[in-house]
Coordinates of C-alpha atoms and ligand atoms in Angstrom, one line a residue:
Chain I
M1 CA 16.3 -5.6 -22.3
T2 CA 19.1 -2.8 -22.4
T3 CA 17.8 0.8 -21.8
A4 CA 19.2 1.6 -25.7
A5 CA 17.0 -1.6 -26.8
R6 CA 14.3 -0.4 -24.6
K7 CA 14.3 3.3 -26.0
L8 CA 14.2 1.9 -29.5
D9 CA 11.3 -0.5 -28.6
A10 CA 9.4 2.8 -27.2
E11 CA 10.2 4.8 -30.4
Q12 CA 9.1 2.1 -32.6
R13 CA 5.8 1.6 -31.0
P14 CA 3.1 1.9 -33.2
A15 CA 0.3 4.5 -32.4
P16 CA -2.6 2.3 -31.2
I17 CA -5.6 2.1 -34.1
G18 CA -8.3 4.6 -33.6
G19 CA -6.7 5.6 -30.2
G20 CA -7.4 3.2 -27.3
L21 CA -4.7 1.3 -25.3
D22 CA -2.3 -1.1 -26.5
V23 CA -2.3 -3.1 -23.2
A24 CA 0.1 -5.6 -24.1
R25 CA 2.5 -2.9 -24.7
V26 CA 1.4 -1.1 -21.4
R27 CA 2.1 -4.4 -19.6
A28 CA 5.6 -4.3 -20.9
D29 CA 6.3 -1.0 -19.2
F30 CA 5.8 -2.3 -15.7
P31 CA 8.3 -4.7 -14.8
I32 CA 6.7 -6.0 -11.7
L33 CA 3.8 -7.5 -13.6
Q34 CA 6.1 -10.1 -15.3
Q35 CA 6.5 -12.1 -12.1
R36 CA 4.7 -14.9 -10.5
V37 CA 3.1 -15.1 -7.2
H38 CA 2.5 -18.5 -5.4
G39 CA 3.3 -19.8 -8.8
K40 CA 0.7 -18.1 -10.6
P41 CA 0.8 -15.0 -12.9
L42 CA 0.4 -12.1 -10.6
V43 CA -3.1 -10.4 -11.5
Y44 CA -2.6 -7.0 -9.7
L45 CA -5.9 -5.8 -8.8
D46 CA -5.1 -3.5 -6.0
N47 CA -4.8 -0.3 -7.7
A48 CA -6.9 2.2 -5.5
A49 CA -4.4 1.3 -2.9
T50 CA -1.3 1.9 -5.1
S51 CA -0.6 1.6 -8.8
Q52 CA 2.5 0.0 -10.3
K53 CA 5.4 1.9 -11.5
P54 CA 6.3 2.1 -15.2
R55 CA 9.9 1.7 -16.2
A56 CA 10.1 5.6 -17.4
V57 CA 9.4 6.4 -13.5
I58 CA 12.0 4.0 -11.8
D59 CA 14.7 5.1 -14.7
A60 CA 13.9 9.0 -13.6
I61 CA 14.6 8.4 -10.2
V62 CA 17.8 6.2 -10.8
R63 CA 18.9 8.9 -13.4
Y64 CA 18.1 11.6 -10.6
Y65 CA 20.3 9.7 -7.9
E66 CA 23.0 8.6 -10.4
G67 CA 23.6 11.8 -12.7
S68 CA 22.2 14.9 -10.9
N69 CA 21.6 14.4 -7.1
A70 CA 21.9 17.5 -5.1
N71 CA 19.7 20.0 -3.0
I72 CA 17.8 22.3 -4.4
H73 CA 17.2 26.2 -4.7
R74 CA 20.4 26.9 -2.6
G75 CA 23.2 25.6 -4.6
V76 CA 25.4 27.4 -7.1
H77 CA 27.0 24.3 -8.4
Y78 CA 26.3 22.6 -11.4
L79 CA 24.2 19.7 -10.2
S80 CA 22.2 21.8 -8.1
E81 CA 21.1 23.6 -11.4
I82 CA 20.1 20.6 -12.9
A83 CA 18.4 19.2 -9.9
T84 CA 16.6 22.5 -9.5
K85 CA 15.5 22.7 -13.2
D86 CA 14.1 19.0 -12.9
Y87 CA 12.3 19.4 -9.9
E88 CA 10.7 22.9 -11.2
A89 CA 9.9 21.0 -14.6
A90 CA 7.8 18.6 -12.7
R91 CA 5.8 21.3 -11.2
R92 CA 5.1 22.4 -14.7
T93 CA 3.9 19.1 -15.4
A94 CA 1.9 18.9 -12.5
Q95 CA 0.3 22.0 -13.6
E96 CA -0.6 21.2 -17.0
F97 CA -1.9 17.8 -15.8
I98 CA -4.6 19.3 -13.8
N99 CA -4.7 22.4 -15.6
A100 CA -3.8 24.9 -13.1
P101 CA -3.6 28.6 -14.1
H102 CA -0.1 29.2 -12.4
A103 CA 2.8 26.7 -11.5
H104 CA 2.9 28.6 -8.1
E105 CA -0.3 27.1 -7.2
I106 CA 1.2 23.7 -7.2
I107 CA 2.4 22.7 -3.9
F108 CA 4.2 19.5 -3.2
V109 CA 3.2 17.5 -0.4
R110 CA 3.8 14.0 0.8
G111 CA 0.5 12.7 -0.6
A112 CA -3.4 13.5 -0.6
T113 CA -3.1 12.9 3.4
E114 CA -0.8 15.9 4.1
G115 CA -2.7 18.0 1.3
I116 CA -5.9 17.8 3.5
N117 CA -4.0 18.4 6.6
L118 CA -2.3 21.5 5.2
V119 CA -5.5 23.0 4.0
A120 CA -7.1 22.0 7.5
Q121 CA -4.2 23.4 9.4
T122 CA -3.8 26.5 7.6
F123 CA -6.4 27.8 5.7
G124 CA -9.2 26.0 8.2
R125 CA -7.8 26.9 10.9
A126 CA -7.8 31.1 10.3
R127 CA -11.3 30.4 8.8
V128 CA -13.3 28.2 11.1
Q129 CA -14.6 29.8 14.3
P130 CA -16.8 28.4 17.4
G131 CA -20.2 27.2 16.2
D132 CA -19.1 27.3 12.5
E133 CA -19.4 24.1 10.3
V134 CA -17.6 22.0 7.8
L135 CA -19.3 20.0 5.4
I136 CA -18.0 16.4 4.1
T137 CA -19.9 13.5 2.6
A138 CA -20.9 10.0 3.8
M139 CA -18.2 8.6 1.3
E140 CA -15.0 10.3 2.6
H141 CA -11.9 8.2 3.2
H142 CA -10.5 8.7 6.7
S143 CA -7.8 11.0 5.4
N144 CA -10.7 13.6 4.6
I145 CA -12.9 13.1 8.0
V146 CA -9.9 13.1 10.7
P147 CA -8.3 16.2 9.9
W148 CA -11.6 18.0 9.8
Q149 CA -12.6 16.6 13.2
I150 CA -9.6 17.6 14.8
L151 CA -10.2 21.1 13.3
C152 CA -13.8 21.3 14.7
D153 CA -12.6 19.9 17.7
E154 CA -10.0 22.4 18.4
K155 CA -12.4 25.2 17.3
G156 CA -15.6 24.2 18.8
A157 CA -17.1 23.8 15.2
K158 CA -19.1 21.1 13.9
L159 CA -18.8 18.4 11.3
R160 CA -21.7 18.0 9.1
V161 CA -22.0 14.9 6.8
A162 CA -24.1 14.9 3.4
P163 CA -25.6 11.3 3.1
I164 CA -25.9 8.8 0.2
N165 CA -28.4 6.4 -1.4
D166 CA -28.0 2.5 -1.4
Q167 CA -26.2 2.9 -4.5
G168 CA -23.6 4.9 -3.2
E169 CA -24.5 7.9 -4.8
L170 CA -24.3 11.4 -2.8
L171 CA -27.6 13.0 -2.3
L172 CA -27.1 16.0 -4.0
D173 CA -30.4 17.7 -2.6
E174 CA -29.5 16.8 0.9
F175 CA -25.7 18.2 0.4
A176 CA -27.5 21.5 -0.8
K177 CA -29.7 21.7 2.1
L178 CA -26.6 21.4 4.4
L179 CA -24.9 24.4 3.0
G180 CA -25.8 26.9 5.3
R181 CA -24.8 30.5 7.0
R182 CA -22.4 28.7 9.4
T183 CA -20.7 26.5 6.9
K184 CA -17.1 27.7 6.3
L185 CA -15.8 24.9 3.9
A186 CA -17.0 21.9 2.1
A187 CA -14.5 19.1 1.8
V188 CA -15.2 16.4 -0.4
T189 CA -14.0 13.3 -2.3
H190 CA -13.9 13.1 -6.4
V191 CA -14.3 9.8 -6.4
S192 CA -14.9 7.2 -4.1
N193 CA -12.1 4.7 -3.1
A194 CA -14.4 2.2 -1.3
L195 CA -17.0 2.4 -3.9
G196 CA -15.8 4.0 -7.3
T197 CA -18.7 6.3 -7.4
I198 CA -17.9 9.6 -9.0
N199 CA -19.2 12.5 -7.5
P200 CA -21.1 15.4 -9.3
L201 CA -18.2 17.6 -8.6
K202 CA -18.7 20.8 -10.8
R203 CA -22.6 21.1 -9.5
M204 CA -21.6 20.2 -5.7
I205 CA -18.9 23.6 -6.0
E206 CA -21.4 25.7 -8.1
L207 CA -23.7 25.1 -4.9
A208 CA -21.2 25.6 -2.4
H209 CA -20.0 28.7 -4.0
A210 CA -23.6 30.1 -4.2
H211 CA -23.2 30.3 -0.6
G212 CA -19.9 31.4 -0.6
V213 CA -18.5 28.2 0.7
P214 CA -15.0 27.3 -0.7
V215 CA -14.3 23.7 -1.7
A216 CA -11.4 21.4 -1.0
V217 CA -11.5 18.2 -3.2
D218 CA -9.8 15.0 -2.2
G219 CA -8.6 13.9 -5.9
A220 CA -6.8 10.7 -4.8
Q221 CA -9.0 8.6 -6.7
A222 CA -10.0 10.6 -9.6
V223 CA -6.8 12.0 -11.1
P224 CA -5.4 8.4 -12.0
H225 CA -8.7 7.6 -14.1
M226 CA -9.9 11.0 -15.9
K227 CA -9.2 14.2 -16.8
V228 CA -9.1 16.9 -14.1
D229 CA -9.4 20.4 -14.8
V230 CA -9.3 22.6 -11.8
Q231 CA -10.2 25.5 -13.6
A232 CA -13.1 24.0 -15.2
L233 CA -14.0 22.5 -11.9
D234 CA -13.4 26.1 -10.0
C235 CA -12.2 24.2 -6.8
D236 CA -10.3 25.9 -4.3
F237 CA -8.2 23.4 -3.4
Y238 CA -7.5 20.0 -5.1
T239 CA -4.9 17.3 -3.6
F240 CA -3.7 14.1 -5.0
S241 CA -1.0 11.2 -4.2
G242 CA 1.5 10.4 -6.6
H243 CA 1.7 6.7 -6.0
K244 CA -2.0 6.2 -7.2
V245 CA -1.1 7.3 -10.5
Y246 CA 2.0 5.6 -11.4
G247 CA 4.3 7.8 -9.3
P248 CA 6.4 6.9 -6.4
T249 CA 5.3 6.9 -2.7
G250 CA 5.7 10.0 -0.6
I251 CA 4.9 12.5 -2.9
G252 CA 1.8 14.3 -4.1
V253 CA 0.4 17.6 -5.3
L254 CA -2.1 20.2 -3.4
Y255 CA -3.4 22.7 -5.9
G256 CA -4.8 25.8 -4.3
K257 CA -5.9 29.3 -5.7
S258 CA -3.3 31.8 -5.5
A259 CA -5.2 34.4 -3.8
L260 CA -6.2 31.7 -1.0
L261 CA -2.4 30.4 -0.8
E262 CA -1.4 34.0 -0.5
A263 CA -3.8 34.8 2.4
M264 CA -2.9 31.3 4.3
P265 CA -0.4 31.2 7.3
P266 CA 2.3 28.7 6.5
Y267 CA 1.8 25.0 7.4
Q268 CA 5.4 24.1 8.6
G269 CA 8.7 26.4 9.6
G270 CA 12.0 25.5 8.3
G271 CA 14.2 26.4 5.6
D272 CA 13.3 27.3 1.9
M273 CA 9.9 28.7 2.9
I274 CA 11.4 31.7 4.4
S275 CA 13.0 34.9 2.4
S276 CA 14.8 36.6 5.7
V277 CA 14.9 35.4 9.4
T278 CA 16.0 37.6 12.3
F279 CA 15.2 36.4 15.7
E280 CA 12.7 39.1 15.8
K281 CA 10.9 38.5 12.7
T282 CA 10.8 36.1 9.8
S283 CA 9.3 37.1 6.4
Y284 CA 8.0 34.1 4.5
N285 CA 9.1 33.1 0.9
K286 CA 6.9 33.6 -2.3
L287 CA 4.3 31.0 -3.5
P288 CA 4.9 27.9 -3.7
Y289 CA 8.0 27.7 -1.7
K290 CA 5.9 29.3 1.4
F291 CA 4.7 26.0 1.8
E292 CA 7.7 23.5 1.0
A293 CA 9.6 23.9 4.1
G294 CA 12.8 21.7 4.1
T295 CA 14.3 19.7 1.8
P296 CA 11.5 17.9 -0.4
D297 CA 11.4 14.4 -1.7
I298 CA 13.3 15.6 -4.7
A299 CA 13.4 12.4 -6.4
G300 CA 10.0 11.7 -5.5
V301 CA 9.1 15.0 -7.5
I302 CA 11.1 14.2 -10.6
G303 CA 9.6 10.2 -10.6
L304 CA 6.3 12.2 -10.2
G305 CA 6.9 14.2 -13.3
A306 CA 7.8 11.1 -15.1
A307 CA 4.5 9.5 -14.5
L308 CA 2.4 12.1 -15.2
T309 CA 4.4 12.5 -18.6
Y310 CA 4.0 8.8 -19.1
V311 CA 0.4 9.1 -18.3
N312 CA 0.0 11.8 -21.1
G313 CA 1.7 9.4 -23.6
L314 CA -1.0 6.8 -23.0
G315 CA -3.6 9.6 -22.9
I316 CA -5.7 9.8 -19.7
G317 CA -8.6 9.7 -22.0
N318 CA -7.7 6.2 -23.3
I319 CA -7.0 5.0 -19.8
G320 CA -10.2 5.8 -18.3
A321 CA -12.2 4.1 -21.6
H322 CA -10.2 1.1 -21.3
E323 CA -11.0 1.0 -17.4
H324 CA -14.1 1.8 -17.9
D325 CA -14.8 -1.5 -20.5
L326 CA -13.0 -3.5 -17.6
L327 CA -15.5 -2.0 -14.8
V328 CA -18.6 -2.8 -17.3
Y329 CA -17.5 -6.3 -18.0
A330 CA -16.3 -7.1 -14.4
T331 CA -19.5 -5.7 -13.1
Q332 CA -21.3 -8.2 -15.4
V333 CA -19.4 -11.1 -14.8
V334 CA -19.0 -10.7 -11.2
S335 CA -22.4 -10.0 -10.2
A336 CA -23.5 -12.9 -11.9
I337 CA -21.9 -15.2 -9.7
P338 CA -24.6 -16.7 -7.1
G339 CA -23.9 -15.3 -3.5
V340 CA -22.1 -12.1 -4.9
R341 CA -23.2 -8.9 -3.8
L342 CA -21.5 -5.5 -5.1
I343 CA -21.6 -2.7 -2.6
G344 CA -21.5 0.6 -4.7
T345 CA -23.7 0.5 -7.7
A346 CA -23.7 4.4 -8.7
K347 CA -24.4 5.1 -12.3
E348 CA -21.1 7.1 -12.5
K349 CA -18.2 5.1 -11.2
A350 CA -14.5 4.7 -11.9
G351 CA -12.6 1.6 -12.1
V352 CA -13.7 0.2 -8.4
L353 CA -15.5 -3.2 -7.9
S354 CA -16.3 -3.5 -4.3
F355 CA -18.2 -6.7 -3.3
V356 CA -19.0 -9.4 -0.6
I357 CA -19.9 -13.1 -0.9
E358 CA -22.6 -14.4 1.3
G359 CA -21.3 -16.2 4.1
V360 CA -17.6 -15.4 3.6
H361 CA -15.7 -12.8 5.1
P362 CA -14.0 -10.4 2.9
H363 CA -10.5 -11.5 5.0
D364 CA -11.0 -15.0 3.5
I365 CA -11.6 -13.9 0.4
G366 CA -8.4 -12.3 0.0
T367 CA -6.2 -14.8 1.5
I368 CA -7.9 -17.5 -0.9
L369 CA -7.4 -15.2 -4.2
D370 CA -3.8 -14.3 -2.9
Q371 CA -3.0 -17.9 -3.1
E372 CA -4.3 -17.8 -6.9
G373 CA -2.0 -14.7 -7.5
I374 CA -4.6 -12.3 -7.5
A375 CA -3.9 -9.2 -5.3
I376 CA -7.0 -7.2 -4.0
R377 CA -7.9 -5.4 -1.2
T378 CA -10.0 -6.8 1.8
G379 CA -11.3 -4.6 4.9
H380 CA -12.8 -1.4 5.4
H381 CA -10.6 0.5 3.0
C382 CA -10.0 3.4 5.3
S383 CA -13.9 4.2 5.6
Q384 CA -15.4 2.7 8.2
P385 CA -18.3 5.2 8.6
L386 CA -19.1 4.1 4.8
M387 CA -19.1 0.6 6.0
D388 CA -21.6 1.1 8.9
R389 CA -23.7 3.2 6.2
F390 CA -23.8 -0.5 4.3
G391 CA -24.2 -2.3 7.5
I392 CA -20.9 -4.7 6.6
P393 CA -17.6 -4.9 8.3
A394 CA -15.6 -4.9 5.0
T395 CA -15.8 -5.7 1.5
A396 CA -13.4 -7.2 -1.2
R397 CA -12.4 -4.5 -3.5
A398 CA -11.0 -5.0 -7.1
S399 CA -9.5 -2.1 -8.6
F400 CA -8.2 -1.3 -12.0
A401 CA -5.5 0.4 -13.9
A402 CA -4.5 0.9 -17.3
Y403 CA -2.4 -2.5 -17.5
N404 CA -5.5 -4.6 -16.5
T405 CA -6.9 -7.1 -18.8
R406 CA -10.4 -8.9 -19.4
E407 CA -8.3 -12.1 -19.0
E408 CA -7.5 -10.8 -15.2
V409 CA -11.2 -10.5 -14.8
D410 CA -11.9 -13.6 -15.7
A411 CA -9.2 -14.8 -13.5
L412 CA -10.7 -13.1 -10.5
V413 CA -14.0 -14.8 -11.4
R414 CA -12.3 -18.0 -10.9
G415 CA -10.8 -17.1 -7.9
I416 CA -14.1 -16.1 -6.8
G417 CA -15.1 -19.7 -7.6
K418 CA -12.4 -21.1 -5.4
V419 CA -13.5 -19.1 -2.6
R420 CA -16.8 -20.7 -3.0
E421 CA -15.9 -24.0 -3.4
V422 CA -13.7 -23.7 0.2
F423 CA -16.8 -22.4 1.7
A424 CA -19.3 -24.5 0.1
Chain C
M1 CA 3.8 -23.6 -1.5
S2 CA 1.5 -23.0 1.3
D3 CA -1.8 -25.0 0.6
L4 CA -5.0 -23.1 1.3
R5 CA -6.5 -26.6 2.7
D6 CA -3.9 -26.4 5.5
L7 CA -5.4 -23.4 6.6
Y8 CA -9.0 -23.8 5.8
Q9 CA -9.5 -27.4 7.2
D10 CA -13.0 -28.6 7.6
V11 CA -12.9 -28.2 11.2
I12 CA -12.1 -24.8 11.2
L13 CA -14.9 -23.9 8.5
E14 CA -17.3 -26.0 10.5
H15 CA -16.7 -24.2 13.4
S16 CA -16.8 -20.8 11.8
K17 CA -20.2 -21.6 10.4
T18 CA -21.6 -22.9 13.6
P19 CA -19.6 -21.3 16.4
R20 CA -20.0 -22.9 19.8
N21 CA -20.4 -21.1 22.7
Y22 CA -21.8 -18.2 20.7
R23 CA -23.6 -15.9 23.3
E24 CA -23.7 -13.5 25.8
L25 CA -23.2 -14.1 29.5
P26 CA -25.3 -12.1 31.5
A27 CA -23.9 -13.1 34.5
A28 CA -20.2 -12.9 33.3
D29 CA -17.7 -11.5 36.1
H30 CA -15.1 -10.9 33.7
K31 CA -15.9 -9.5 30.0
A32 CA -13.3 -7.6 27.5
E33 CA -14.0 -6.2 23.8
G34 CA -11.1 -7.3 21.4
F35 CA -10.7 -5.7 17.9
N36 CA -8.8 -5.8 14.9
P37 CA -8.3 -2.5 13.2
L38 CA -7.2 -4.0 10.3
C39 CA -10.1 -6.1 8.9
G40 CA -12.9 -4.9 11.6
D41 CA -12.9 -8.1 13.6
R42 CA -14.7 -7.6 16.8
F43 CA -15.6 -10.0 19.4
T44 CA -16.6 -9.7 23.1
V45 CA -15.5 -12.8 25.3
Y46 CA -17.5 -13.4 28.3
V47 CA -16.2 -15.4 31.5
T48 CA -17.3 -16.7 34.8
L49 CA -14.9 -17.7 37.3
D50 CA -15.3 -20.2 40.1
G51 CA -12.4 -19.7 42.3
D52 CA -9.5 -20.2 39.9
T53 CA -11.5 -22.3 37.4
I54 CA -13.1 -21.2 34.4
R55 CA -16.4 -22.2 34.9
D56 CA -18.1 -20.8 31.7
V57 CA -16.6 -18.9 28.7
S58 CA -18.4 -17.4 25.7
F59 CA -18.1 -14.8 23.0
Q60 CA -20.0 -12.8 20.2
G61 CA -18.9 -10.6 17.3
S62 CA -18.1 -11.0 13.9
G63 CA -14.9 -11.8 11.9
C64 CA -13.2 -13.8 9.4
A65 CA -13.5 -17.6 9.4
I66 CA -10.1 -18.1 11.0
S67 CA -10.9 -15.7 13.9
K68 CA -14.2 -16.9 14.4
S69 CA -13.3 -20.5 14.5
S70 CA -10.5 -19.8 16.7
A71 CA -13.0 -18.1 19.2
S72 CA -15.2 -21.0 19.0
M73 CA -12.6 -23.4 19.8
M74 CA -10.7 -21.4 22.5
T75 CA -14.3 -21.4 24.4
Q76 CA -14.1 -25.2 24.1
S77 CA -10.6 -25.7 25.2
V78 CA -10.3 -23.7 28.3
K79 CA -13.7 -24.0 29.7
G80 CA -13.3 -26.2 33.0
K81 CA -9.4 -25.4 32.9
T82 CA -7.6 -23.3 35.6
L83 CA -6.3 -20.0 34.9
A84 CA -2.7 -20.9 34.7
E85 CA -3.8 -23.9 32.4
A86 CA -5.7 -21.4 30.0
E87 CA -2.6 -19.2 30.0
K88 CA -0.1 -22.3 29.4
I89 CA -2.6 -23.4 26.3
F90 CA -2.4 -19.4 24.9
E91 CA 1.2 -19.6 25.2
R92 CA 1.7 -22.9 23.1
F93 CA -1.0 -21.7 20.8
H94 CA 0.6 -18.5 20.2
E95 CA 3.9 -20.2 19.7
M96 CA 2.5 -22.9 17.1
V97 CA 0.5 -20.3 14.9
T98 CA 3.6 -17.6 14.8
G99 CA 5.6 -20.6 13.8
H100 CA 7.9 -21.0 16.9
A101 CA 7.0 -24.2 17.7
P102 CA 5.6 -27.1 15.9
A103 CA 2.2 -28.5 16.9
A104 CA 4.0 -31.9 17.1
G105 CA 5.0 -32.6 20.7
N106 CA 2.4 -30.2 22.1
E107 CA -0.8 -32.3 21.1
S108 CA -1.3 -33.1 24.9
E109 CA -1.8 -29.3 25.5
L110 CA -3.2 -28.0 22.6
G111 CA -5.7 -31.0 21.7
K112 CA -7.7 -30.2 18.6
L113 CA -6.3 -26.6 18.4
T114 CA -3.5 -28.2 16.3
V115 CA -6.1 -27.7 13.3
F116 CA -4.7 -24.1 13.3
S117 CA -1.0 -25.0 13.2
G118 CA -1.1 -24.1 9.3
V119 CA -1.8 -20.3 10.2
S120 CA 1.6 -20.0 10.5
E121 CA 2.3 -20.2 6.8
F122 CA -0.1 -17.1 6.6
P123 CA 1.8 -14.5 8.7
V124 CA -1.1 -12.1 8.1
R125 CA -3.4 -14.3 9.7
V126 CA -1.9 -14.8 12.9
K127 CA -3.9 -11.7 14.2
C128 CA -6.9 -13.3 13.1
A129 CA -6.3 -16.7 14.8
T130 CA -4.9 -14.8 18.1
L131 CA -7.7 -12.2 18.5
A132 CA -10.2 -14.1 20.8
W133 CA -7.1 -15.3 22.9
H134 CA -5.9 -11.8 23.5
T135 CA -9.5 -10.7 24.6
L136 CA -9.8 -13.7 26.7
H137 CA -6.5 -12.6 28.3
A138 CA -7.9 -9.0 28.8
A139 CA -10.8 -10.2 30.3
L140 CA -9.4 -12.3 33.0
E141 CA -6.9 -9.3 33.6
G142 CA -9.7 -7.2 34.0
K143 CA -8.4 -4.5 31.2
Q144 CA -11.2 -1.8 30.6
D145 CA -10.2 -0.7 27.4
A146 CA -11.0 -3.1 23.9
V147 CA -7.8 -4.6 23.2
S148 CA -6.5 -4.0 19.6
T149 CA -4.1 -6.2 17.7
E150 CA -2.5 -3.3 16.3
Ligands
PLP501 C1 -10.3 8.8 -1.8 C2 -8.3 9.1 -0.7 N1 -8.4 9.9 -0.3 C3 -7.0 9.8 0.3 C4 -6.2 9.1 0.4 C5 -4.9 8.9 1.3 O1 -4.0 9.0 0.1 P1 -2.3 8.7 0.8 O2 -2.5 7.7 1.5 O3 -1.7 8.4 -0.3 O4 -2.1 10.2 1.5 C6 -6.5 7.8 -0.4 C7 -5.9 6.6 -0.2 O5 -6.0 5.5 -0.1 C8 -8.0 7.7 -1.1 O6 -8.1 6.7 -1.8

């Protein structure tokens, strides 16, 4: 299809009746979905690892490199001006997307991992002292465990872990009990990548704040699936990765409250993050540039802006409702298969279906499904302590996005049937 | 197209369900732990030597069908062999599963292990098939740290 034809196509697209998603149209936006894998139509159910990218994102990146590539914030010339404008427009798009009060509270980072490390190494390092405690939960991704372990080791502080129940839900009472005089920070995930559990984040933040404890949120698995409002949550930090929300890899967002960001020491030193440098003294640039040292991933930021705009076009509420429908359906049909056990059965869940099959290692499930063209994730999902909690080495995980269909869930069920046949 | 049945041959499935020499050797004079961080597979391999000969070998742990059956068949194939012979088998096995040498022509050395030739069509599974072998190697070298496939 030519660009012109595509544009026309997009303009003529009728609004879906009564809200909701026109999934066939959504699928047509994602070039990668049209292919076959091992001779079968691709069924991409590994969205919690990374989502696919719509044409709009790919085009925005190509347009930038073909039409306006230049370094930003330092050129007087035409291209630099356009690149800077587009880069800063994406910042405002991200700001609105999570309803941050100010654009300068949006810091572009490589992804959730870097966002968390930034908070640990600046805010955390200044705040946490020997004997203090950092509180996390039992369902964190390694990226929300290890940076705090490093910090605690360095400071002689203690990492405390709020437990979960067998359904994979946080024990809120236990979380509250662990908030004490020595707690200097709580770092918690909004949605679990391995289980799909949606945490009662607002309540957790209220509890933490009642103890004067600031809260840093890992939103990597929440932002793609639900409306996130950092003001309503009143979180102190919130981070997410672009690549899980239809954007490019290598780019993400860290939101922080102005007052905290102002008081924090910088993360990395270099160009762009200073206002003046002599060999004796450097004064730092204002927000957000203080935290954006060096030439950033300009194409990535522009691509991320396009991705968030794309999501706005579909409606995050519509996406969430569609994924919820798939989750309910998949839960029903997959758990009905003999020998299959779901891991993570919280009442509040995002579109993640983690499961094990009796007598079959998840790795073998993954290989057999792959031969059917079905992409899922198998392993510990960067959550080894969580796997230990459930007494399993790994799970198989299917995770949903806006473009997935009930037919694909049916394909998954047939694929699992094949697994059971091979291992009968 | 690679065929699943080439990978999951009956012998492999059978060994993964009822692995041989699946026990601890309390009197082992060589022992090592092997770990595949990607999928969480974890095995301990135990060896007792009689001079230069592998008198007994066993393993324990958890892993996928490929890694478990490979460990099981490895213990069968190296038991009673000299260290040099065992190394040679590992070399041939490694060449076969990485697709660098066909099973055909090496049957005399590989024996039943040729059932793993299908692994070469599934590159991400090579680590599964070789985990136990790397662990055996580490045990014989007397390495203290757990070996890792990464
Ligand atoms: C809950 C959670 N946090 C953090 C991350 C890390 O994200 P990234 O690898 O994009 O930095 C992930 C990604 O897998 C995740 O699922």
